[in-house]
Each structure stands twice: as structure tokens, then as C-alpha cells.
mmCIF file of C-alpha atoms in Angstrom:
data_model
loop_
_atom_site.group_PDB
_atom_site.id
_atom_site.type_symbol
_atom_site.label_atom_id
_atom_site.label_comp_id
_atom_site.label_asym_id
_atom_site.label_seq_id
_atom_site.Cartn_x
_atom_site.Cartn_y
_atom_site.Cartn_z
ATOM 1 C CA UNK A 11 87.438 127.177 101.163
ATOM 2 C CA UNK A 12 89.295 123.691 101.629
ATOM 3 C CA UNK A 13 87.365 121.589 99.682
ATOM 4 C CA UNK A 14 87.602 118.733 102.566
ATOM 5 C CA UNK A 15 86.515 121.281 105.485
ATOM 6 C CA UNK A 16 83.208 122.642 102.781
ATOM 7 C CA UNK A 17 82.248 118.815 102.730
ATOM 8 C CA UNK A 18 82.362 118.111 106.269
ATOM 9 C CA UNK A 19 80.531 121.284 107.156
ATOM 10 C CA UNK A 20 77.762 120.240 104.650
ATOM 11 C CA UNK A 21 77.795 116.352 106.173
ATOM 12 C CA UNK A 22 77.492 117.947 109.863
ATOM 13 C CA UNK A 23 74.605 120.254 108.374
ATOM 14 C CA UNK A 24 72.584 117.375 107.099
ATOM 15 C CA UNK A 25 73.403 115.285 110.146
ATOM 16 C CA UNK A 26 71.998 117.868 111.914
ATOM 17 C CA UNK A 27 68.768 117.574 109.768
ATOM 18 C CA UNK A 28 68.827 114.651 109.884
ATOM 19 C CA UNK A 29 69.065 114.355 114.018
ATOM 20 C CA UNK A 30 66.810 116.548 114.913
ATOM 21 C CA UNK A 31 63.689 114.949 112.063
ATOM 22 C CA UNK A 32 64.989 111.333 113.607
ATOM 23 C CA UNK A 33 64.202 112.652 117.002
ATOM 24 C CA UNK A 34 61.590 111.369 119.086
ATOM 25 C CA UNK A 35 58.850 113.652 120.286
ATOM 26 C CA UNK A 36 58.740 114.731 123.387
ATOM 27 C CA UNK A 37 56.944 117.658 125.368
ATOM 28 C CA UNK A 38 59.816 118.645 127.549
ATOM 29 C CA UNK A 39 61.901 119.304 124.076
ATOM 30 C CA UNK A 40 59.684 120.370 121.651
ATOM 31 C CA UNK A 41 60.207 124.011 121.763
ATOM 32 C CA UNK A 42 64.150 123.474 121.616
ATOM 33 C CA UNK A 43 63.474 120.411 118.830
ATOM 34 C CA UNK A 44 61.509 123.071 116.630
ATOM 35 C CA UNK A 45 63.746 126.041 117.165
ATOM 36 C CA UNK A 46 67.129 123.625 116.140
ATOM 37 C CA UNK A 47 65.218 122.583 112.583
ATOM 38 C CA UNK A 48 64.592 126.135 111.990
ATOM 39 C CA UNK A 49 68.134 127.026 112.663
ATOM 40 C CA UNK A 50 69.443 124.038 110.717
ATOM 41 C CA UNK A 51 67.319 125.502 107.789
ATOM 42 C CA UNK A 52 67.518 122.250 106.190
ATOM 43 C CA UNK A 53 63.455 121.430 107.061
ATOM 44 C CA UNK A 54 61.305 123.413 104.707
ATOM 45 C CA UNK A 55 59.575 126.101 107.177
ATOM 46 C CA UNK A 56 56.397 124.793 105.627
ATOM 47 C CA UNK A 57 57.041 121.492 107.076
ATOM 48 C CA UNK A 58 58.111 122.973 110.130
ATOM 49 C CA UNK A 59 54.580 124.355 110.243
ATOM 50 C CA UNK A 60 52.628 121.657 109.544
ATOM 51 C CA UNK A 61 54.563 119.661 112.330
ATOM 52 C CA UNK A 62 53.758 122.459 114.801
ATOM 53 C CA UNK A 63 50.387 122.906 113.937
ATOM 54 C CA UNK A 64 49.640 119.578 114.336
ATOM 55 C CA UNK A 65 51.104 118.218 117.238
ATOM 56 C CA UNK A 66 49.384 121.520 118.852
ATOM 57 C CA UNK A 67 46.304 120.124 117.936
ATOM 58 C CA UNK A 68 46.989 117.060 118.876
ATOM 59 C CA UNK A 69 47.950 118.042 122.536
ATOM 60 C CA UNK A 70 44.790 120.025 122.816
ATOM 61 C CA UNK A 71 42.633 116.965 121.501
ATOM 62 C CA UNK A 72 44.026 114.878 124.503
ATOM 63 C CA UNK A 73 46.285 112.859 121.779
ATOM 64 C CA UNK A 74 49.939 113.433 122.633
ATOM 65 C CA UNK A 75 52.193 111.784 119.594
ATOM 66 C CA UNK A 76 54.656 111.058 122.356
ATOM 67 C CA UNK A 77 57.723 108.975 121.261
ATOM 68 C CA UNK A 78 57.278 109.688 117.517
ATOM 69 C CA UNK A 79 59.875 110.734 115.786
ATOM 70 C CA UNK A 80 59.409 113.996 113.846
ATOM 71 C CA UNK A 81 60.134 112.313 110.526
ATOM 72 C CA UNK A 82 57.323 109.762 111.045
ATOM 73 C CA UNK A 83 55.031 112.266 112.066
ATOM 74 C CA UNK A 84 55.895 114.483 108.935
ATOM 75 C CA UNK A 85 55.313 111.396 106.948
ATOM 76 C CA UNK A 86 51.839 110.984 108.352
ATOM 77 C CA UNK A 87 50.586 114.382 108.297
ATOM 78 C CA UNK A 88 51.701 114.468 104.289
ATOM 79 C CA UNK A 89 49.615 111.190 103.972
ATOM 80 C CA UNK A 90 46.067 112.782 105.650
ATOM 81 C CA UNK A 91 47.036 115.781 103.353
ATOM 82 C CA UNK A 92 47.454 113.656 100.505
ATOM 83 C CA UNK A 93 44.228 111.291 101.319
ATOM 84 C CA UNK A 94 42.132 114.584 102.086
ATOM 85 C CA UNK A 95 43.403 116.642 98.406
ATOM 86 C CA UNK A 96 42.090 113.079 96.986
ATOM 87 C CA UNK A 97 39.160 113.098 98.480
ATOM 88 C CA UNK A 98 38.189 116.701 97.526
ATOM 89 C CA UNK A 99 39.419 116.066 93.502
ATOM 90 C CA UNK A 100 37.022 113.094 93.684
ATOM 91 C CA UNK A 101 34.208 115.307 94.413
ATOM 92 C CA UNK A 102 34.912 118.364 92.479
ATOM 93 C CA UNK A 103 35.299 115.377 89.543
ATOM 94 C CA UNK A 104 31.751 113.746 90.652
ATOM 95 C CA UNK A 105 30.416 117.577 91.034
ATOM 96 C CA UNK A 106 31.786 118.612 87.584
ATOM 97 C CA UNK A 107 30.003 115.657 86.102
ATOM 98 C CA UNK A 108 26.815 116.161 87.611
ATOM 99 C CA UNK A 109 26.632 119.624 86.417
ATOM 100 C CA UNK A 110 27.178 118.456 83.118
ATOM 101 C CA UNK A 111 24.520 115.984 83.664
ATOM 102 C CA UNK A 112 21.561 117.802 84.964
ATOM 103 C CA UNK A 113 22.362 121.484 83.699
ATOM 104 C CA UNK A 114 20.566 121.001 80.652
ATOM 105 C CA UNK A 115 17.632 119.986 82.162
ATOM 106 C CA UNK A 116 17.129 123.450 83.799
ATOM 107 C CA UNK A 117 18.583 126.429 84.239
ATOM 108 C CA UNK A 118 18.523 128.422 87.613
ATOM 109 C CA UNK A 119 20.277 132.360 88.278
ATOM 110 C CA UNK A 120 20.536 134.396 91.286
ATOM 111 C CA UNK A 121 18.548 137.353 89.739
ATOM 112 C CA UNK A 122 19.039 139.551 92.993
ATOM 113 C CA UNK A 123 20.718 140.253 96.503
ATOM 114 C CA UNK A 124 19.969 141.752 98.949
ATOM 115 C CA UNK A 125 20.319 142.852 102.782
ATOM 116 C CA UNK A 126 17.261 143.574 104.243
ATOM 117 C CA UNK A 127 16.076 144.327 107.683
ATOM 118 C CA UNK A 128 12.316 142.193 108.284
ATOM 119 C CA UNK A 129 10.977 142.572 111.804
ATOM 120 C CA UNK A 130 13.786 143.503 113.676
ATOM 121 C CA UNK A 131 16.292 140.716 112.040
ATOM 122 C CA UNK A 132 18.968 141.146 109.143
ATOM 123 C CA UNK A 133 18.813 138.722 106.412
ATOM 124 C CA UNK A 134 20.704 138.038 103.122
ATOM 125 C CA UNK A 135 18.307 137.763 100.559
ATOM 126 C CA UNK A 136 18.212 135.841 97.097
ATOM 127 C CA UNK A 137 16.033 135.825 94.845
ATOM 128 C CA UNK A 138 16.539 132.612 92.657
ATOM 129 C CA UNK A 139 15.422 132.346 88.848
ATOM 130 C CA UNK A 140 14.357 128.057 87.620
ATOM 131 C CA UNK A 141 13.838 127.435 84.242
ATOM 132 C CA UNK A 142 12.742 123.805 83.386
ATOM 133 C CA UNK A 143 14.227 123.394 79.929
ATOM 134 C CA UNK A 144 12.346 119.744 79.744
ATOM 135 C CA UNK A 145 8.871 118.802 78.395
ATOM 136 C CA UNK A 146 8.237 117.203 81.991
ATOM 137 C CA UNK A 147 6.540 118.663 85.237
ATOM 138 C CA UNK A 148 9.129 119.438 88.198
ATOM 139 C CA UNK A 149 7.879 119.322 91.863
ATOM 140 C CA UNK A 150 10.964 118.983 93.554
ATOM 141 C CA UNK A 151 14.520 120.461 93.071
ATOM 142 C CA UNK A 152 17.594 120.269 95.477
ATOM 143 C CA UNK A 153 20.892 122.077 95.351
ATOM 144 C CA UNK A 154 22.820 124.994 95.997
ATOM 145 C CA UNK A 155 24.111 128.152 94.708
ATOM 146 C CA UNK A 156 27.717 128.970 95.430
ATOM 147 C CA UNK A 157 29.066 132.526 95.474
ATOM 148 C CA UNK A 158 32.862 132.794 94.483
ATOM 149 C CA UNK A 159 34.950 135.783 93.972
ATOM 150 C CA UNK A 160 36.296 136.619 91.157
ATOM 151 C CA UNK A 161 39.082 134.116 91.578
ATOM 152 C CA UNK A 162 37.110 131.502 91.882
ATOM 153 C CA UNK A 163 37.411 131.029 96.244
ATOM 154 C CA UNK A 164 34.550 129.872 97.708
ATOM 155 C CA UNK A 165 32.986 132.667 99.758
ATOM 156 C CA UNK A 166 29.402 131.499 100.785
ATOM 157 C CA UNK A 167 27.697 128.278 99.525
ATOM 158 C CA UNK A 168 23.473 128.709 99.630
ATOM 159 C CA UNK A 169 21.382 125.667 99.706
ATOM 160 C CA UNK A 170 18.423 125.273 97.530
ATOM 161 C CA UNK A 171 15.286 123.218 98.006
ATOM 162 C CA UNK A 172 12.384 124.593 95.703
ATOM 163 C CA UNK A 173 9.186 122.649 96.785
ATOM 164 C CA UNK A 174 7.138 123.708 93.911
ATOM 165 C CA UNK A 175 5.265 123.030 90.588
ATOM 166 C CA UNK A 176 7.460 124.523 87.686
ATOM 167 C CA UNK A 177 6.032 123.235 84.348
ATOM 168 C CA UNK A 178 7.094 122.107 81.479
ATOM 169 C CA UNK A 179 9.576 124.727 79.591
ATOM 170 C CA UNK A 180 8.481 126.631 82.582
ATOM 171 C CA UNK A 181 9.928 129.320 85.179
ATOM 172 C CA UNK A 182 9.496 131.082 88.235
ATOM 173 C CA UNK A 183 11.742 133.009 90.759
ATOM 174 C CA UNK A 184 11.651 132.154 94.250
ATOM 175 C CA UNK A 185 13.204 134.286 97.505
ATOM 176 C CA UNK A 186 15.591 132.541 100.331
ATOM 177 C CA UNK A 187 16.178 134.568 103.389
ATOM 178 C CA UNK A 188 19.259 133.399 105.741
ATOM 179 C CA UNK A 189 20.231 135.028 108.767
ATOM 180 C CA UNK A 190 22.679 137.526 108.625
ATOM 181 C CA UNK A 191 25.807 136.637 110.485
ATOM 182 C CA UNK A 192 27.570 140.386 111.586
ATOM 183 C CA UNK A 193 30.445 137.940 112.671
ATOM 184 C CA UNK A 194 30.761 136.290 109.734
ATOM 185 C CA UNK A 195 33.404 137.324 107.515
ATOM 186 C CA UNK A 196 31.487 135.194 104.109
ATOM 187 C CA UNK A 197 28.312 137.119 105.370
ATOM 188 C CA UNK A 198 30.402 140.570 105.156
ATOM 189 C CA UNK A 199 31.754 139.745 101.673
ATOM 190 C CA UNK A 200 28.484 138.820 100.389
ATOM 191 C CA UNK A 201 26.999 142.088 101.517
ATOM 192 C CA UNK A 202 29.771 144.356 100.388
ATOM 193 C CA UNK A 203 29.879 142.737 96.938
ATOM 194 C CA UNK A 204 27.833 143.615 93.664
ATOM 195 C CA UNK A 205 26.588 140.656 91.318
ATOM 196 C CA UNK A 206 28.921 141.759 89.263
ATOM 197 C CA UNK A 207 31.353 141.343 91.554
ATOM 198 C CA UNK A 208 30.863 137.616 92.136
ATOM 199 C CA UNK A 209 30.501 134.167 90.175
ATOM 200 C CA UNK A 210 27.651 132.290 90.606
ATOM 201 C CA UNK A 211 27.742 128.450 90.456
ATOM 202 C CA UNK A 212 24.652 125.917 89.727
ATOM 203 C CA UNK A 213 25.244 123.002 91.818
ATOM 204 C CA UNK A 214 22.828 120.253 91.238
ATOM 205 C CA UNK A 215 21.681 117.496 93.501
ATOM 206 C CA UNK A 216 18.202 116.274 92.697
ATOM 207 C CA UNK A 217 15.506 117.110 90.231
ATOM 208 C CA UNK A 218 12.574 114.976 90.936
ATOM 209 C CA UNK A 219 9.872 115.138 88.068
ATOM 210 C CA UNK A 220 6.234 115.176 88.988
ATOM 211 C CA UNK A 221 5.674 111.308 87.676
ATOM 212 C CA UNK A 222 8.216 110.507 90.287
ATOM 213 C CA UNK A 223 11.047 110.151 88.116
ATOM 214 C CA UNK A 224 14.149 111.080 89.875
ATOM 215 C CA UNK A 225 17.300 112.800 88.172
ATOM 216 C CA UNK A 226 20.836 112.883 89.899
#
């Protein structure tokens, strides 16, 4: 190919780009806006997405981006993405750390699970294992268990509040019923899956000691 007609046909492509991203939003051409980046297949379909998806969402929440271009829009959503993947690094980071903080100072295991059928209503049950590994009295610990495949996704997170006297080097076990969801798709995992199949993950909040010392 003519070397002069291959760089003109690449300038009109990108113009094209270019056009329809520097377009203003509008309902009435939205369909045929989205269908000409697609064909241009100079936007990244992922980007394509996210500027459907959201503008969708923003129409149903009453909060049309009218006379936006696409490009600033783009530019916006990447920034909430950006500010939200922030966000959730900061507290995985301040998570991390408290684990490392208060892990030592006990030690707590989902021993069992179980689905079980008590008066007419399905439950999940646990049955959680403390172990105080401090010379002090507990009264009062707050957390939650988290149940992740073995890929490490999130399936079901289980909070813990365990209202009694555990003494010092001491343990006990303790059971948690929750309500069995047949809708819910983490419920179903959880059920199907064998201990084995899952990792289990400590996650601290508050150990309060019985002098009234609090650590968190």
C-alpha cells in the first residue's frame, strides 16, 4: 500500500477516535455514539464498558451526564476507580497490620461447619475455637472470620463478638448460627464446601481485657 494513502487512513482512524471520545453526551445518540467507538476499535472495549455501565447507572439514579463529553466522563470514572482501589489498599494495609498486631495475643479457628435445620429454620453453623495466648483475663473480643476459596476471593465474611470470660492462657469454643440464605450464592458455596476446601482468615478488631484495657 501507498505509503501516503496507509497514513491518511490511520489519521482518519484516530480522528475518528478521537471524534466520537470528544463527543458530547447525549441520550438521543448514545446508542449510535457507543456502536461508532466499537466499530472504530480504537477505544479499549473495556473502556467502552465502563462508559456504558455507568452512564446506565447514572440515568437510572436520576443523574443524566448530559453535555459531557465521553472523554471527560472516561476520565472521571478512571479517577473514582482509582480513588476507590486506594481506598481498599489502605485498608487491606491497616488490616494486614492489625493482624500482625493482635494475632499474638490470641489465637481463634473455625473448628467446624455446619448446616443444620433448628425448629423449622436452616442455619450455617460455626463453631469458633479462642485461645488467649496472654497472662491477662479477656471479657470481650470483636472481629470476624472470613471464608476464602482457595484463591484467596472473598466468599462469606462472619462477624465475631465473644461476650465471655476466657482466662489467662485460656480457651473455649463458642457456636454462631446465621440464617441460611437459599438465594444466596456465598451461602451455597459455604455449604457445598469442606474446611478443607476453604481458607480461613482471623480478622481482629478489639480485644478488651478484663481490667479494661483495650487492644486494637
Amino acid at each position: 500500500m501507498n505509503r501516503t494513502i496507509y497514513l491518511s487512513l490511520l489519521l482518519i482512524l484516530l480522528v475518528s477516535c478521537n471524534d466520537a471520545l470528544n463527543k458530547n453526551y447525549s441520550a438521543l445518540t448514545f446508542e449510535s455514539d457507543i456502536q461508532e467507538m466499537r466499530e472504530s476499535q480504537r477505544v479499549p472495549v473495556e473502556d467502552i464498558k465502563l462508559l456504558t455501565k455507568y452512564i446506565l447507572l447514572a440515568r437510572l439514579g436520576g443523574q443524566d451526564p448530559e453535555g459531557k463529553s465521553y472523554a471527560d466522563l472516561l476520565d472521571r470514572i478512571k479517577e473514582i476507580q482509582k480513588s476507590t482501589e486506594d481506598a481498599l489498599d489502605q485498608r487491606e494495609n491497616l488490616q494486614l497490620i492489625k493482624r500482625e498486631r493482635l494475632n499474638p495475643l490470641l489465637k481463634v479457628t473455625l473448628i467446624k461447619k455446619e448446616f443444620l435445620k433448628i425448629k423449622n429454620r436452616d442455619y450455617l453453623v460455626y463453631t469458633i475455637g479462642f485461645q488467649n495466648s496472654t497472662e491477662k483475663k479477656i471479657r470481650t473480643i470483636i472481629g470476624n472470620l472470613t471464608l476464602e476459596d482457595l484463591l484467596e476471593k472473598e466468599i462469606k465474611s462472619v462477624n465475631i463478638l465473644f461476650n465471655e470470660e476466657l482466662g489467662p492462657m485460656g480457651s473455649k469454643t463458642k457456636t454462631y448460627k446465621i440464617d441460611y440464605d437459599y438465594s444466596n450464592e456465598s451461602d451455597q458455596r459455604i455449604r457445598s464446601k469442606d474446611l478443607t476446601d476453604l481458607r480461613i482468615v482471623w480478622n481482629p478488631d478489639k480485644i478488651i481485657y478484663n481490667d479494661g484495657i483495650l487492644a486494637e
